[in-house]
């Protein structure tokens, strides 16, 4: 019986040893793969910037969102679209209702069919999405040498280190280092995978004229448009923070009332004295 018990224990210990060895091997392989991924001379990782609106009790800066929307309309909208955002969602965020109605009416949207079964064009309204620069994907590829400019609705969420990456990309254009050959029609940007990007530098100093008089430097334009794109990907972020703060207050108040009620109901049981009489 003792011999069988020792045999079982030895097999059990071997199993634990094999499991530990396999786990250690997997951990070292994962660390090595991570180190290899970080040691890439073709990609420069973006720095971490202090975005105020990412705080737990912080909100978007509406003035910056208005400037960012202006940068998008005057610069980015020539190639990129934001199809998931409608004019009505910008009311009270970047512009007033009257301003957005006037802005939407400047664009003609295809609608229909009418009573005769034909499609027709009409002025835009608040329920319409922000217009796309191209009517279809093929037209977008033809206008950009085969490369389709991506939609920017969820671009911040679609990229690692979203706002930091986009800010670094917009401000990171420079001359290629010695020995780095860039094909014709491409531009060097160390933050883009491979270093060669088809999008030319979109921003320039004083490329737009801000309505509030803010100096339109490259970094200021990049900061504003990145914050606007972050709002496009999470327009409900401020509402979620308000709701979470309200829920925490209600939860804390409920916990205090529950604790007091528990002490009140159990006080007669915890303070009673039990005696036994023969």
Tab-separated table of C-alpha atoms in Angstrom:
chain	number	residue	atom	x	y	z
A	1	UNK	CA	0.000	0.000	0.000
A	2	UNK	CA	2.816	2.418	0.868
A	3	UNK	CA	4.615	1.555	-2.379
A	4	UNK	CA	1.496	2.366	-4.417
A	5	UNK	CA	1.078	5.631	-2.566
A	6	UNK	CA	4.707	6.626	-3.323
A	7	UNK	CA	4.186	5.747	-6.994
A	8	UNK	CA	1.126	7.971	-7.233
A	9	UNK	CA	2.931	10.850	-5.505
A	10	UNK	CA	5.919	10.569	-7.825
A	11	UNK	CA	3.700	10.624	-10.928
A	12	UNK	CA	1.853	13.620	-9.517
A	13	UNK	CA	5.110	15.491	-8.901
A	14	UNK	CA	6.284	14.726	-12.452
A	15	UNK	CA	3.043	16.151	-13.804
A	16	UNK	CA	3.490	19.334	-11.789
A	17	UNK	CA	7.083	19.645	-12.974
A	18	UNK	CA	6.088	19.200	-16.618
A	19	UNK	CA	3.305	21.782	-16.261
A	20	UNK	CA	5.663	24.257	-14.614
A	21	UNK	CA	8.272	23.709	-17.311
A	22	UNK	CA	5.772	24.236	-20.121
A	23	UNK	CA	4.410	27.381	-18.449
A	24	UNK	CA	7.920	28.797	-18.015
A	25	UNK	CA	8.787	28.041	-21.620
A	26	UNK	CA	5.614	29.760	-22.841
A	27	UNK	CA	6.316	32.803	-20.657
A	28	UNK	CA	9.891	33.146	-21.961
A	29	UNK	CA	8.726	32.749	-25.558
A	30	UNK	CA	6.092	35.453	-25.012
A	31	UNK	CA	8.634	37.824	-23.505
A	32	UNK	CA	11.038	37.184	-26.332
A	33	UNK	CA	8.327	37.822	-28.916
A	34	UNK	CA	7.408	41.077	-27.200
A	35	UNK	CA	11.015	42.186	-27.146
A	36	UNK	CA	11.347	41.347	-30.827
A	37	UNK	CA	8.230	43.359	-31.648
A	38	UNK	CA	9.568	46.394	-29.801
A	39	UNK	CA	12.979	46.228	-31.460
A	40	UNK	CA	11.697	47.368	-34.863
A	41	UNK	CA	13.730	50.043	-36.591
A	42	UNK	CA	10.942	50.725	-39.091
A	43	UNK	CA	8.416	52.007	-36.526
A	44	UNK	CA	8.827	54.797	-33.996
A	45	UNK	CA	6.377	54.396	-31.137
A	46	UNK	CA	4.410	57.479	-30.202
A	47	UNK	CA	4.908	59.260	-26.905
A	48	UNK	CA	2.214	59.478	-24.252
A	49	UNK	CA	0.585	62.914	-24.286
A	50	UNK	CA	-1.530	64.457	-21.487
A	51	UNK	CA	-5.061	64.505	-22.933
A	52	UNK	CA	-7.206	66.346	-20.392
A	53	UNK	CA	-10.519	64.852	-21.523
A	54	UNK	CA	-9.373	61.321	-20.615
A	55	UNK	CA	-9.582	62.031	-16.856
A	56	UNK	CA	-12.234	60.347	-14.746
A	57	UNK	CA	-14.040	63.629	-14.062
A	58	UNK	CA	-12.897	65.511	-17.172
A	59	UNK	CA	-14.962	66.358	-20.242
A	60	UNK	CA	-14.319	67.344	-23.827
A	61	UNK	CA	-13.307	70.937	-24.532
A	62	UNK	CA	-16.109	72.200	-26.801
A	63	UNK	CA	-13.930	75.043	-28.112
A	64	UNK	CA	-11.288	72.519	-29.165
A	65	UNK	CA	-13.969	70.287	-30.697
A	66	UNK	CA	-15.260	73.228	-32.757
A	67	UNK	CA	-11.740	73.975	-33.984
A	68	UNK	CA	-11.135	70.293	-34.697
A	69	UNK	CA	-14.324	70.090	-36.741
A	70	UNK	CA	-13.154	73.118	-38.698
A	71	UNK	CA	-9.823	71.403	-39.417
A	72	UNK	CA	-11.662	68.287	-40.534
A	73	UNK	CA	-14.000	70.218	-42.864
A	74	UNK	CA	-11.257	72.334	-44.438
A	75	UNK	CA	-8.438	69.774	-44.548
A	76	UNK	CA	-9.368	66.163	-43.861
A	77	UNK	CA	-12.785	66.089	-45.570
A	78	UNK	CA	-11.191	66.392	-49.009
A	79	UNK	CA	-10.181	62.717	-48.777
A	80	UNK	CA	-11.666	61.183	-45.606
A	81	UNK	CA	-15.234	60.644	-44.457
A	82	UNK	CA	-16.949	60.396	-41.070
A	83	UNK	CA	-20.041	58.447	-42.049
A	84	UNK	CA	-21.141	57.462	-38.538
A	85	UNK	CA	-21.627	61.035	-37.305
A	86	UNK	CA	-24.725	63.062	-38.222
A	87	UNK	CA	-25.222	66.808	-38.107
A	88	UNK	CA	-27.765	66.514	-35.285
A	89	UNK	CA	-25.176	64.898	-33.021
A	90	UNK	CA	-23.031	68.030	-33.250
A	91	UNK	CA	-25.770	70.278	-31.870
A	92	UNK	CA	-24.587	71.779	-28.590
A	93	UNK	CA	-21.149	70.230	-29.021
A	94	UNK	CA	-19.464	72.204	-31.795
A	95	UNK	CA	-22.209	74.460	-33.184
A	96	UNK	CA	-25.746	75.634	-32.559
A	97	UNK	CA	-28.800	74.228	-34.320
A	98	UNK	CA	-29.076	77.225	-36.674
A	99	UNK	CA	-25.402	76.985	-37.647
A	100	UNK	CA	-25.635	73.280	-38.389
A	101	UNK	CA	-28.843	73.715	-40.389
A	102	UNK	CA	-27.115	76.297	-42.547
A	103	UNK	CA	-24.052	74.066	-42.837
A	104	UNK	CA	-26.081	71.009	-43.857
A	105	UNK	CA	-28.163	72.951	-46.382
A	106	UNK	CA	-24.988	73.768	-48.323
A	107	UNK	CA	-24.641	70.070	-49.256
A	108	UNK	CA	-26.931	68.251	-51.692
A	109	UNK	CA	-27.901	64.692	-50.725
A	110	UNK	CA	-29.338	62.039	-53.013
A	111	UNK	CA	-32.796	60.992	-51.834
A	112	UNK	CA	-35.887	59.249	-53.113
A	113	UNK	CA	-37.497	57.732	-54.953
A	114	UNK	CA	-40.222	60.329	-55.462
A	115	UNK	CA	-43.773	59.705	-56.637
A	116	UNK	CA	-42.496	59.089	-60.139
A	117	UNK	CA	-39.951	56.509	-58.964
A	118	UNK	CA	-36.925	58.704	-59.630
A	119	UNK	CA	-34.083	59.676	-57.311
A	120	UNK	CA	-33.588	63.367	-56.654
A	121	UNK	CA	-31.199	65.709	-54.847
A	122	UNK	CA	-32.260	67.827	-51.901
A	123	UNK	CA	-30.532	70.170	-49.444
A	124	UNK	CA	-29.124	68.483	-46.376
A	125	UNK	CA	-30.819	68.421	-42.985
A	126	UNK	CA	-29.766	67.595	-39.434
A	127	UNK	CA	-30.623	63.899	-39.810
A	128	UNK	CA	-28.087	63.446	-42.627
A	129	UNK	CA	-24.578	62.116	-41.968
A	130	UNK	CA	-21.500	64.178	-42.680
A	131	UNK	CA	-20.929	64.018	-46.443
A	132	UNK	CA	-18.365	61.692	-47.958
A	133	UNK	CA	-15.882	63.094	-50.507
A	134	UNK	CA	-16.509	60.118	-52.819
A	135	UNK	CA	-19.720	58.480	-53.958
A	136	UNK	CA	-18.256	54.959	-53.848
A	137	UNK	CA	-15.102	53.061	-52.985
A	138	UNK	CA	-13.908	52.758	-56.592
A	139	UNK	CA	-14.007	56.531	-57.081
A	140	UNK	CA	-11.976	56.994	-53.903
A	141	UNK	CA	-9.310	54.549	-55.073
A	142	UNK	CA	-9.108	56.117	-58.522
A	143	UNK	CA	-8.599	59.583	-57.038
A	144	UNK	CA	-5.802	58.407	-54.721
A	145	UNK	CA	-3.705	56.138	-56.887
A	146	UNK	CA	-5.372	52.924	-55.765
A	147	UNK	CA	-5.252	53.675	-52.020
A	148	UNK	CA	-8.624	54.192	-50.338
A	149	UNK	CA	-8.578	56.864	-47.585
A	150	UNK	CA	-10.164	55.206	-44.534
A	151	UNK	CA	-13.264	56.444	-42.765
A	152	UNK	CA	-12.347	58.366	-39.601
A	153	UNK	CA	-15.455	57.632	-37.516
A	154	UNK	CA	-13.704	55.039	-35.334
A	155	UNK	CA	-10.082	55.712	-36.261
A	156	UNK	CA	-9.055	56.536	-32.690
A	157	UNK	CA	-10.368	53.146	-31.528
A	158	UNK	CA	-8.903	51.308	-34.509
A	159	UNK	CA	-5.293	52.252	-33.776
A	160	UNK	CA	-3.076	51.282	-30.868
A	161	UNK	CA	-2.545	54.252	-28.512
A	162	UNK	CA	-5.258	55.981	-30.570
A	163	UNK	CA	-4.966	59.752	-29.871
A	164	UNK	CA	-1.213	59.574	-29.195
A	165	UNK	CA	-0.628	57.698	-32.454
A	166	UNK	CA	-2.761	60.059	-34.550
A	167	UNK	CA	-1.121	63.165	-33.065
A	168	UNK	CA	2.345	61.716	-33.679
A	169	UNK	CA	1.405	60.705	-37.218
A	170	UNK	CA	0.051	64.145	-38.129
A	171	UNK	CA	3.073	65.962	-36.721
A	172	UNK	CA	5.749	63.365	-37.554
A	173	UNK	CA	6.454	64.005	-41.252
A	174	UNK	CA	10.140	64.565	-41.919
A	175	UNK	CA	12.904	63.816	-44.383
A	176	UNK	CA	13.933	60.147	-44.613
A	177	UNK	CA	17.210	59.181	-42.982
A	178	UNK	CA	20.271	58.388	-45.040
A	179	UNK	CA	19.906	55.105	-46.859
A	180	UNK	CA	16.112	55.046	-46.631
A	181	UNK	CA	14.596	55.075	-50.109
A	182	UNK	CA	11.038	56.327	-50.506
A	183	UNK	CA	9.136	55.505	-53.674
A	184	UNK	CA	7.616	58.243	-55.776
A	185	UNK	CA	4.217	59.285	-54.444
A	186	UNK	CA	5.018	58.197	-50.866
A	187	UNK	CA	6.109	60.285	-47.880
A	188	UNK	CA	8.329	59.400	-44.947
A	189	UNK	CA	6.735	59.227	-41.518
A	190	UNK	CA	8.535	57.187	-38.839
A	191	UNK	CA	5.288	56.601	-36.909
A	192	UNK	CA	3.623	54.815	-39.829
A	193	UNK	CA	4.397	51.072	-40.221
A	194	UNK	CA	7.154	50.772	-42.791
A	195	UNK	CA	7.851	54.504	-42.706
A	196	UNK	CA	6.279	55.176	-46.127
A	197	UNK	CA	2.765	56.602	-46.238
A	198	UNK	CA	0.684	57.613	-49.266
A	199	UNK	CA	-0.970	60.556	-47.483
A	200	UNK	CA	0.969	63.805	-47.970
A	201	UNK	CA	1.510	66.063	-44.944
A	202	UNK	CA	-2.025	67.345	-44.356
A	203	UNK	CA	-1.269	70.169	-41.916
A	204	UNK	CA	0.713	73.359	-42.277
A	205	UNK	CA	1.186	76.395	-40.094
A	206	UNK	CA	-1.724	78.803	-40.626
A	207	UNK	CA	-3.370	76.222	-42.871
A	208	UNK	CA	-6.727	77.238	-41.369
A	209	UNK	CA	-7.903	80.437	-39.751
A	210	UNK	CA	-9.554	79.754	-36.410
A	211	UNK	CA	-12.665	81.759	-35.623
A	212	UNK	CA	-11.576	82.388	-32.024
A	213	UNK	CA	-8.139	83.674	-33.008
A	214	UNK	CA	-6.166	80.677	-31.723
A	215	UNK	CA	-2.775	80.414	-33.493
A	216	UNK	CA	-3.174	77.639	-36.095
A	217	UNK	CA	0.162	75.900	-35.666
A	218	UNK	CA	0.621	72.322	-36.850
A	219	UNK	CA	0.591	70.961	-33.304
A	220	UNK	CA	-2.525	72.994	-32.404
A	221	UNK	CA	-4.412	71.780	-35.472
A	222	UNK	CA	-3.351	68.194	-34.787
A	223	UNK	CA	-4.427	68.448	-31.140
A	224	UNK	CA	-7.839	69.854	-32.058
A	225	UNK	CA	-8.636	67.419	-34.847
A	226	UNK	CA	-7.478	64.427	-32.761
A	227	UNK	CA	-9.764	65.489	-29.928
A	228	UNK	CA	-12.632	65.848	-32.427
A	229	UNK	CA	-11.939	62.368	-33.834
A	230	UNK	CA	-11.849	61.004	-30.291
A	231	UNK	CA	-15.288	62.521	-29.710
A	232	UNK	CA	-16.510	60.949	-32.968
A	233	UNK	CA	-15.479	57.515	-31.709
A	234	UNK	CA	-16.957	58.089	-28.223
A	235	UNK	CA	-19.597	60.841	-28.321
A	236	UNK	CA	-21.238	59.342	-25.227
A	237	UNK	CA	-18.072	59.495	-23.083
A	238	UNK	CA	-19.115	62.567	-21.059
A	239	UNK	CA	-22.584	61.113	-20.427
A	240	UNK	CA	-21.064	57.841	-19.245
A	241	UNK	CA	-18.867	59.678	-16.752
A	242	UNK	CA	-21.837	61.619	-15.387
A	243	UNK	CA	-23.889	58.429	-15.056
A	244	UNK	CA	-21.029	56.576	-13.368
A	245	UNK	CA	-20.541	59.398	-10.851
A	246	UNK	CA	-24.288	59.386	-10.108
A	247	UNK	CA	-24.324	55.611	-9.698
A	248	UNK	CA	-21.365	55.723	-7.286
A	249	UNK	CA	-23.093	58.344	-5.127
A	250	UNK	CA	-26.324	56.319	-5.039
A	251	UNK	CA	-24.372	53.130	-4.317
A	252	UNK	CA	-22.512	54.768	-1.421
A	253	UNK	CA	-25.736	56.174	0.033
A	254	UNK	CA	-27.389	52.754	-0.303
A	255	UNK	CA	-24.443	51.083	1.437
A	256	UNK	CA	-24.691	53.490	4.393
A	257	UNK	CA	-28.456	52.979	4.747
A	258	UNK	CA	-28.064	49.200	4.432
A	259	UNK	CA	-25.356	49.145	7.113
A	260	UNK	CA	-27.433	51.255	9.496
A	261	UNK	CA	-30.524	49.113	8.878
A	262	UNK	CA	-28.530	45.943	9.509
A	263	UNK	CA	-27.187	47.259	12.831
A	264	UNK	CA	-30.689	48.375	13.838
A	265	UNK	CA	-32.297	45.004	13.071
A	266	UNK	CA	-29.508	42.943	14.646
A	267	UNK	CA	-29.049	45.141	17.736
A	268	UNK	CA	-31.688	43.221	19.735
A	269	UNK	CA	-30.017	39.900	18.913
A	270	UNK	CA	-26.452	41.008	19.583
A	271	UNK	CA	-27.207	42.705	22.907
A	272	UNK	CA	-29.455	40.064	24.452
A	273	UNK	CA	-28.272	37.868	27.305
A	274	UNK	CA	-29.105	34.152	27.400
A	275	UNK	CA	-29.157	32.404	30.760
A	276	UNK	CA	-29.871	28.827	31.494
A	277	UNK	CA	-31.828	27.859	34.623
A	278	UNK	CA	-32.044	24.329	35.877
